[in-house]
Coordinates of C-alpha atoms and ligand atoms in Angstrom, one line a residue:
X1 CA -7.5 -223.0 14.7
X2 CA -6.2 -224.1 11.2
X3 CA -3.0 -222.2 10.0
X4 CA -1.8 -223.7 6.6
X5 CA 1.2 -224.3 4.7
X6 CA 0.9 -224.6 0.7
X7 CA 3.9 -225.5 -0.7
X8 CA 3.0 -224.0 -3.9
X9 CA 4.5 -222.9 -7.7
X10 CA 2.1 -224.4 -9.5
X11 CA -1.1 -223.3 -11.2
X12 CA -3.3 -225.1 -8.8
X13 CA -1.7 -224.2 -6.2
X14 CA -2.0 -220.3 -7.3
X15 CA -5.8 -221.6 -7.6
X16 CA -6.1 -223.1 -3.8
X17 CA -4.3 -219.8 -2.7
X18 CA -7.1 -217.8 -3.7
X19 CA -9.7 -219.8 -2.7
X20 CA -7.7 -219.5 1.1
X21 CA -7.8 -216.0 0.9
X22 CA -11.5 -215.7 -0.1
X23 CA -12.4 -218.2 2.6
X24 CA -10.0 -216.1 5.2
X25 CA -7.9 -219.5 5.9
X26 CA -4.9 -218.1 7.6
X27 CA -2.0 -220.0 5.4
X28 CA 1.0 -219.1 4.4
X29 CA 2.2 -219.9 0.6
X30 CA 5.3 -220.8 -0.4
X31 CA 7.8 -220.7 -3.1
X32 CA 10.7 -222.2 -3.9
X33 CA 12.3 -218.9 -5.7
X34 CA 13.3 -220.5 -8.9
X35 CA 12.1 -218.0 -11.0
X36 CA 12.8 -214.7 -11.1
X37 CA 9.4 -212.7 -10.5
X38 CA 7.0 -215.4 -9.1
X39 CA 3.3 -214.7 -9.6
X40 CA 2.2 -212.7 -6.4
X41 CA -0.9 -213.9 -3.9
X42 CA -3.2 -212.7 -1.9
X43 CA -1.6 -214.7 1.1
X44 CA 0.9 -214.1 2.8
X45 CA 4.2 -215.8 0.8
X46 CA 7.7 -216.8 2.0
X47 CA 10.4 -217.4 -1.2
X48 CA 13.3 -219.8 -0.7
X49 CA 14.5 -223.8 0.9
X50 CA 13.5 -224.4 3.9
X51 CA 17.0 -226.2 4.4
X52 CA 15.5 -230.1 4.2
X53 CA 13.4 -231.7 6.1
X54 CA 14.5 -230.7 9.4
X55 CA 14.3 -227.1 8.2
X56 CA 10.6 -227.4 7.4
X57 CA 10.2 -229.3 10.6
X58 CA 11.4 -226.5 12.2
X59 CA 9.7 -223.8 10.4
X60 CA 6.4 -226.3 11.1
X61 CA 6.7 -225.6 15.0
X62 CA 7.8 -221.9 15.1
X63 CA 5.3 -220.8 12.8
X64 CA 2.3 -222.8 14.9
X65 CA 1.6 -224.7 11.2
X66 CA -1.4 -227.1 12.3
X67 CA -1.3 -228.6 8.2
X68 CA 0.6 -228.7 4.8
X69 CA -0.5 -229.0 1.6
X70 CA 1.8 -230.0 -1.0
X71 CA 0.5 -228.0 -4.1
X72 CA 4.0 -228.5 -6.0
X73 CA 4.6 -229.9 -9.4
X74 CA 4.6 -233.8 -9.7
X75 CA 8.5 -233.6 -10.8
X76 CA 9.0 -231.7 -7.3
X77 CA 10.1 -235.1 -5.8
X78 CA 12.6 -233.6 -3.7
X79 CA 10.2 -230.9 -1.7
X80 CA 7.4 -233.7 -1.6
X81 CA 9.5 -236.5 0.0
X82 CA 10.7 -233.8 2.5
X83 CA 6.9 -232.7 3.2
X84 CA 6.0 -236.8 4.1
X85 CA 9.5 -237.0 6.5
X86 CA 8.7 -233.7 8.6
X87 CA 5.0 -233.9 8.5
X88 CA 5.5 -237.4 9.9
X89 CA 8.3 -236.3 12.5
X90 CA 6.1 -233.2 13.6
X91 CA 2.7 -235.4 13.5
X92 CA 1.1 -232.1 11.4
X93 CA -1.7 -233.4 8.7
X94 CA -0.3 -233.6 5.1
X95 CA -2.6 -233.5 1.7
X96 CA -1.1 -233.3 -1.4
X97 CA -3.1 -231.3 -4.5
X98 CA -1.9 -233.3 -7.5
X99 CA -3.4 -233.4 -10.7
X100 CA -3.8 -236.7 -12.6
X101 CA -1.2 -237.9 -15.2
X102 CA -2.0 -237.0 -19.3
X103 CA -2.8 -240.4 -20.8
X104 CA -2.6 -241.1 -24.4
X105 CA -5.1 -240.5 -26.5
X106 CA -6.6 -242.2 -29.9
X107 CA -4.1 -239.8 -32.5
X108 CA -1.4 -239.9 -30.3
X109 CA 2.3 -240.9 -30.7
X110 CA 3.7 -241.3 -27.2
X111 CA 7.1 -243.0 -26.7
X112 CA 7.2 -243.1 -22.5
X113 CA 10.7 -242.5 -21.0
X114 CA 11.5 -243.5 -17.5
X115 CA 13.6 -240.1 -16.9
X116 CA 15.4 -237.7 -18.9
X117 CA 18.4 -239.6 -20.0
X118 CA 15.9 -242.8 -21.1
X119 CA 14.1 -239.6 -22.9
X120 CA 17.9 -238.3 -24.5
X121 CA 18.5 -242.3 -26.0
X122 CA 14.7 -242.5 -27.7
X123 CA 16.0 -239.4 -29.5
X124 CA 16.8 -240.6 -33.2
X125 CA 20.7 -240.8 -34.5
X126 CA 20.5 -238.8 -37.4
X127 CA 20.0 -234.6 -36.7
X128 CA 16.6 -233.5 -36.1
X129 CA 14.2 -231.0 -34.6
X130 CA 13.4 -231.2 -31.2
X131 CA 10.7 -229.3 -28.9
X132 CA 12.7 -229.8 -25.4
X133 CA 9.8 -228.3 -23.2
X134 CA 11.1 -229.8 -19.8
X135 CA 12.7 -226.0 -18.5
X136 CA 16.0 -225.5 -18.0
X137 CA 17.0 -227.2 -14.6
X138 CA 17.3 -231.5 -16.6
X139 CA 18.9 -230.2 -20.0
X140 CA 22.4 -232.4 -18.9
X141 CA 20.8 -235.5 -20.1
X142 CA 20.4 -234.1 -23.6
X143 CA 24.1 -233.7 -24.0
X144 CA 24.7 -237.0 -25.2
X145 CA 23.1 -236.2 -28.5
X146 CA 24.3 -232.6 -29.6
X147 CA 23.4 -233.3 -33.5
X148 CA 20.3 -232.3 -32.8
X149 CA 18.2 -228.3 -33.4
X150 CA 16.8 -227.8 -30.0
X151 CA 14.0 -225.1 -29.4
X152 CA 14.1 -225.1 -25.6
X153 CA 11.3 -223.0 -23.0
X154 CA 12.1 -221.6 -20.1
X155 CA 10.8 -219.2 -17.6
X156 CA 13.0 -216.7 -17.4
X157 CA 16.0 -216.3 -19.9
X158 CA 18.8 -218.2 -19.4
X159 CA 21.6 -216.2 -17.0
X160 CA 24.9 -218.9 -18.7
X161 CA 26.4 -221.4 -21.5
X162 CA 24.1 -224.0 -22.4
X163 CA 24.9 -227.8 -22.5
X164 CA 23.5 -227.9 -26.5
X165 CA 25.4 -225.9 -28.7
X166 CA 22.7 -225.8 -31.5
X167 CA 19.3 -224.6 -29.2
X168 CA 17.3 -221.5 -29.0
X169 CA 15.6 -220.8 -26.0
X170 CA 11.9 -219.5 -26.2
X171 CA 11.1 -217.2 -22.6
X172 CA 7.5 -217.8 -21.7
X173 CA 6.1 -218.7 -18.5
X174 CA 2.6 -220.6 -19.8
X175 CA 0.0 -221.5 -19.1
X176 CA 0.3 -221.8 -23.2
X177 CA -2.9 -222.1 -25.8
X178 CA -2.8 -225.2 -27.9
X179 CA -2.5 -222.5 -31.4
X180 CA 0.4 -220.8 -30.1
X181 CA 2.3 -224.2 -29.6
X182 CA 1.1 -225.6 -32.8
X183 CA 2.2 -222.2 -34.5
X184 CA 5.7 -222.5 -32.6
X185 CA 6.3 -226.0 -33.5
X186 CA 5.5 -225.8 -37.4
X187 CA 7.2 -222.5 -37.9
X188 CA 10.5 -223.9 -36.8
X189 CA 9.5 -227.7 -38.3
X190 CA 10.2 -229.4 -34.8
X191 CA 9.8 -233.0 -35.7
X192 CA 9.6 -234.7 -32.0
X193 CA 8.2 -233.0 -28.7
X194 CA 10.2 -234.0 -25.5
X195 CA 7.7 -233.1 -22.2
X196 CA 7.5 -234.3 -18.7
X197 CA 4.1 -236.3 -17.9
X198 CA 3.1 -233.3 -15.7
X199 CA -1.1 -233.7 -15.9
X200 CA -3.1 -230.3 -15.4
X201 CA -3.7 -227.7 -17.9
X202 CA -1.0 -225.3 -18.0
X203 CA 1.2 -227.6 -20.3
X204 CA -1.0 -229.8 -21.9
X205 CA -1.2 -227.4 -24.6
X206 CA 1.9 -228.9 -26.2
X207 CA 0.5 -232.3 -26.3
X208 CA -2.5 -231.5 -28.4
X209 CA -0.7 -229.4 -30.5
X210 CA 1.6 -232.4 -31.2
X211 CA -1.2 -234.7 -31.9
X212 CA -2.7 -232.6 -34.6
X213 CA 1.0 -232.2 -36.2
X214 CA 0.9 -235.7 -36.3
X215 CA 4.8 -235.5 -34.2
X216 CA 5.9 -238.2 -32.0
X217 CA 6.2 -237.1 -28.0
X218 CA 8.2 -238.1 -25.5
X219 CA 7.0 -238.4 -22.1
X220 CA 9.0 -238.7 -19.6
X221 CA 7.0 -240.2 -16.3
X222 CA 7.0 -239.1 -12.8
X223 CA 9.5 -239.5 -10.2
X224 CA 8.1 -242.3 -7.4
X225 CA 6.6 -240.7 -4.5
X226 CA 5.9 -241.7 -1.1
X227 CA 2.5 -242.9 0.1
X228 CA 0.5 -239.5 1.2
X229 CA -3.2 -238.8 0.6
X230 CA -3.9 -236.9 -2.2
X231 CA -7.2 -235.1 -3.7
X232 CA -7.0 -233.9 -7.3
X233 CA -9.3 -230.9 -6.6
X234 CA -8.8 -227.4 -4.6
X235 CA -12.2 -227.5 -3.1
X236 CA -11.4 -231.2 -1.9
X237 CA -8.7 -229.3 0.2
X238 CA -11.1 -227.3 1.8
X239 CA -13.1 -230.2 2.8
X240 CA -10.1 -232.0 4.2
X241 CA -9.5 -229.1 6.7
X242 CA -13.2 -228.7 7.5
X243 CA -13.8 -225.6 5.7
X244 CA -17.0 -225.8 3.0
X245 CA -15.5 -223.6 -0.4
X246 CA -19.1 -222.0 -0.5
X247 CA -19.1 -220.9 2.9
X248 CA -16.8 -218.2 4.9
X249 CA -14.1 -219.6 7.3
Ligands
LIG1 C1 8.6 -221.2 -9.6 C2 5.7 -220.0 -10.5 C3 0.6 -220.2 -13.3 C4 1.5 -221.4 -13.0 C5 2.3 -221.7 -14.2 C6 1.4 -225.8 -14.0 C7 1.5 -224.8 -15.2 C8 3.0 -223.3 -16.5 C9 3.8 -226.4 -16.9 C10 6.4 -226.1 -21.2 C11 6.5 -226.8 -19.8 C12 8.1 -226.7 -16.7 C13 8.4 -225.5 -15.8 C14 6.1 -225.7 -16.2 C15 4.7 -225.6 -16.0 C16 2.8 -224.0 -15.2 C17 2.9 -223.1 -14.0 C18 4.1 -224.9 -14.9 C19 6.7 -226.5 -17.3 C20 6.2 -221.6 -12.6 C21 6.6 -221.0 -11.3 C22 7.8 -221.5 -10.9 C23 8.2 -222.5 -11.9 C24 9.4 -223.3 -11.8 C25 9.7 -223.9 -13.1 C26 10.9 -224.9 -13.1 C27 10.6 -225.7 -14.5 C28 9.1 -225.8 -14.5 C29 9.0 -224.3 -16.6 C30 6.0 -218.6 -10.9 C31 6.0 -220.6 -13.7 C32 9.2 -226.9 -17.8 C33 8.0 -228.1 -15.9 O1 14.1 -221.7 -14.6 C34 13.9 -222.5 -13.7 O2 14.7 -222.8 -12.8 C35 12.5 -223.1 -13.7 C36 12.3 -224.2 -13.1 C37 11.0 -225.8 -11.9 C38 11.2 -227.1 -14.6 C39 12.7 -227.1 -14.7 O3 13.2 -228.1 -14.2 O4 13.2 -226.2 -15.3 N1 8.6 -224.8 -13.5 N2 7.2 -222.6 -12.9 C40 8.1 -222.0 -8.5 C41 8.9 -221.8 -7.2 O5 9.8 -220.9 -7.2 O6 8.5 -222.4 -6.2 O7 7.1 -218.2 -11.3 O8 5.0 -217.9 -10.8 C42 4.8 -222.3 -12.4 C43 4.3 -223.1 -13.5 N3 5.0 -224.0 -14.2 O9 -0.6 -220.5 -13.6 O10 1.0 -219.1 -13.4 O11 1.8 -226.9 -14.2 O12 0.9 -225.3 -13.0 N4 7.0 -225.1 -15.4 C44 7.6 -229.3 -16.8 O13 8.6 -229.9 -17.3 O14 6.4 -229.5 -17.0 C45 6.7 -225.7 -18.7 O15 7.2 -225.2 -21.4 O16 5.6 -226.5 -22.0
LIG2 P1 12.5 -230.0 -6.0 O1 13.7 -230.4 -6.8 O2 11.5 -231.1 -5.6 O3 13.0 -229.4 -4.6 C1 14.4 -229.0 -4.4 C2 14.5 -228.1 -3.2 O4 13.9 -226.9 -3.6 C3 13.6 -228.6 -2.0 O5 14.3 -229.6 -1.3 C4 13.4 -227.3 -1.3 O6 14.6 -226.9 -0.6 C5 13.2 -226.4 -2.4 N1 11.7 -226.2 -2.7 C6 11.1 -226.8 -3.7 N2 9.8 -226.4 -3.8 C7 9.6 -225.5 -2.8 C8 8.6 -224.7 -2.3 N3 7.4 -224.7 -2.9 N4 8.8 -223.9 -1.2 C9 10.0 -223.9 -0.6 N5 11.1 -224.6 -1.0 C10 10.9 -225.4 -2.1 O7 11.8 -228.8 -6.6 P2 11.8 -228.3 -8.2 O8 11.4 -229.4 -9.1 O9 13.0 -227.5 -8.4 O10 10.5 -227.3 -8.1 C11 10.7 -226.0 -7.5 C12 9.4 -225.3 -7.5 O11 9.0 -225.1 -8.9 C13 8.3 -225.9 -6.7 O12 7.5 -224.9 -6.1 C14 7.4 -226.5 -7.8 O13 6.1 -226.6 -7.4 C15 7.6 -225.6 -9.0 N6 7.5 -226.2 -10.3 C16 8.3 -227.3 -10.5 C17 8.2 -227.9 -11.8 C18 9.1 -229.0 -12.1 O14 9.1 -229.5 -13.3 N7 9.9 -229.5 -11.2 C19 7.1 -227.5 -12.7 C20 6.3 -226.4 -12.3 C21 6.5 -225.8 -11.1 P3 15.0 -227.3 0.9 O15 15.4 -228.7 0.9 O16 16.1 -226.3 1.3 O17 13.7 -227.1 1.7

């Protein structure tokens, strides 16, 4: 009898979670509880680490888990490295929902960055105005160039000092619209957008916006991940547990 983990906080996995319910997949969907009000499910939802990967291990065997899906973000390296270790030491079945990475387009101005401090040095010298839509938790890098007008985004508002003394902080929890970033970004003259290569829609909306400004991005690209298998689609998830998406359970 399946019962399913989705380790969740993303848009698809909000998407797979309702797809569970409708089918009546017994899972259980989880957060990590980095934001203040998450979005609420239909499934059942636990909030909070699981205390590595011997904690999910654990949680694996006393909650009779028979497969995990690892529906977090692409930059979630942490959680994703811990699903392969105790899916592998608990011999439970392990998919991973990830959407492809943005590629450049014909129009667009991409300078790639390795991580956030290669993504700090490809900021110019002289003071400019930067889009910093990479949330609040990787601003550190950033410090090294302070001469810059930051407009930063964030889920919830920020609760202490930040590490840019000239930024303003724009609360907004997306998915965004491609007019509302272009609006934001040429009311306030930003001149270069920093984003993480996340893929999916939620936060391509940036990107597009960028390209019609005619404003250079940077794109910081994902964190290396472990070998798993992966589908790109939420009724591919289905399949993989042997459930049909246009059938009941
Ligand atoms: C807590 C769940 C939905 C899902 C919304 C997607 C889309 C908007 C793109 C920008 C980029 C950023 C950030 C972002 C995106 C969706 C999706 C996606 C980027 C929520 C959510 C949780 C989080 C955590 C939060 C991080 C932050 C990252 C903001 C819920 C809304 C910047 C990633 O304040 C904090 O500590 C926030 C931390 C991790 C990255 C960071 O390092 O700050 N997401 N985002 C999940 C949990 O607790 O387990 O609250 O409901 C989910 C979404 N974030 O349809 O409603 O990709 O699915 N989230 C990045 O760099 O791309 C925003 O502003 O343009
Ligand atoms: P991370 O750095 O990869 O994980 C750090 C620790 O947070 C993990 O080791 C785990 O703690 C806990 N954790 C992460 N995701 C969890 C989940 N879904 N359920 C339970 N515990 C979780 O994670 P992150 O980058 O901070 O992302 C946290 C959450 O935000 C994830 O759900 C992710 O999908 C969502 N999100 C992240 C981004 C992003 O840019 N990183 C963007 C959009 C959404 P323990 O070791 O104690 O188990």
């Amino acid at each position: 009898m399946t019962r399913a983990l989705i380790l969740g906080g993303t848009g698809h996995a909000n998407r797979l979670a309702e797809l569970f319910a409708r089918t009546r997949i017994d899972a259980i969907y989880s957060y990590a509880g980095r934001t203040r009000i998450p979005l609420p499910h239909a499934l059942p939802t636990r909030i909070g680490g699981f205390g590595g990967p011997e904690g999910l291990a654990d949680f694996i065997i006393a909650e009779r888990i028979t497969h995990v899906i690892d529906a977090t973000h692409p930059f979630a390296a942490e959680m994703s490295r811990n699903a392969v270790t105790a899916c592998a030491a608990t011999d439970t079945p392990l998919i991973a929902l990830e959407r492809a990475p943005w590629a450049a387009v014909a129009g667009d101005n991409w300078i790639e960055a390795a991580d956030e401090p290669a993504a700090a040095a490809a900021l110019p010298e002289a003071p400019a105005r930067v889009f910093l839509a990479i949330g609040r938790q990787h601003l550190a890098a950033f410090a090294a160039k302070p001469q810059h007008a930051y407009t930063l985004r964030f889920v919830d508002a920020p609760d202490g000092p930040l590490p840019l003394p000239n930024a303003e902080v724009i609360v907004s929890r997306g998915p965004f619209t491609r007019e509302d970033d272009r609006e934001l970004m040429r009311a306030r003259g930003v001149q270069w957008l920093v984003s993480r290569n996340a893929g999916g829609d939620g936060a391509r909306a940036k990107i597009d916006a960028a390209r019609e400004l005619g404003l250079p991005v940077i794109m910081i690209a994902r964190p290396a991940l472990p070998e798993r298998r992966r589908v790109e689609r939420a009724e591919d998830v289905l399949a993989w547990l042997g459930h049909d998406a246009r059938l009941g359970a």
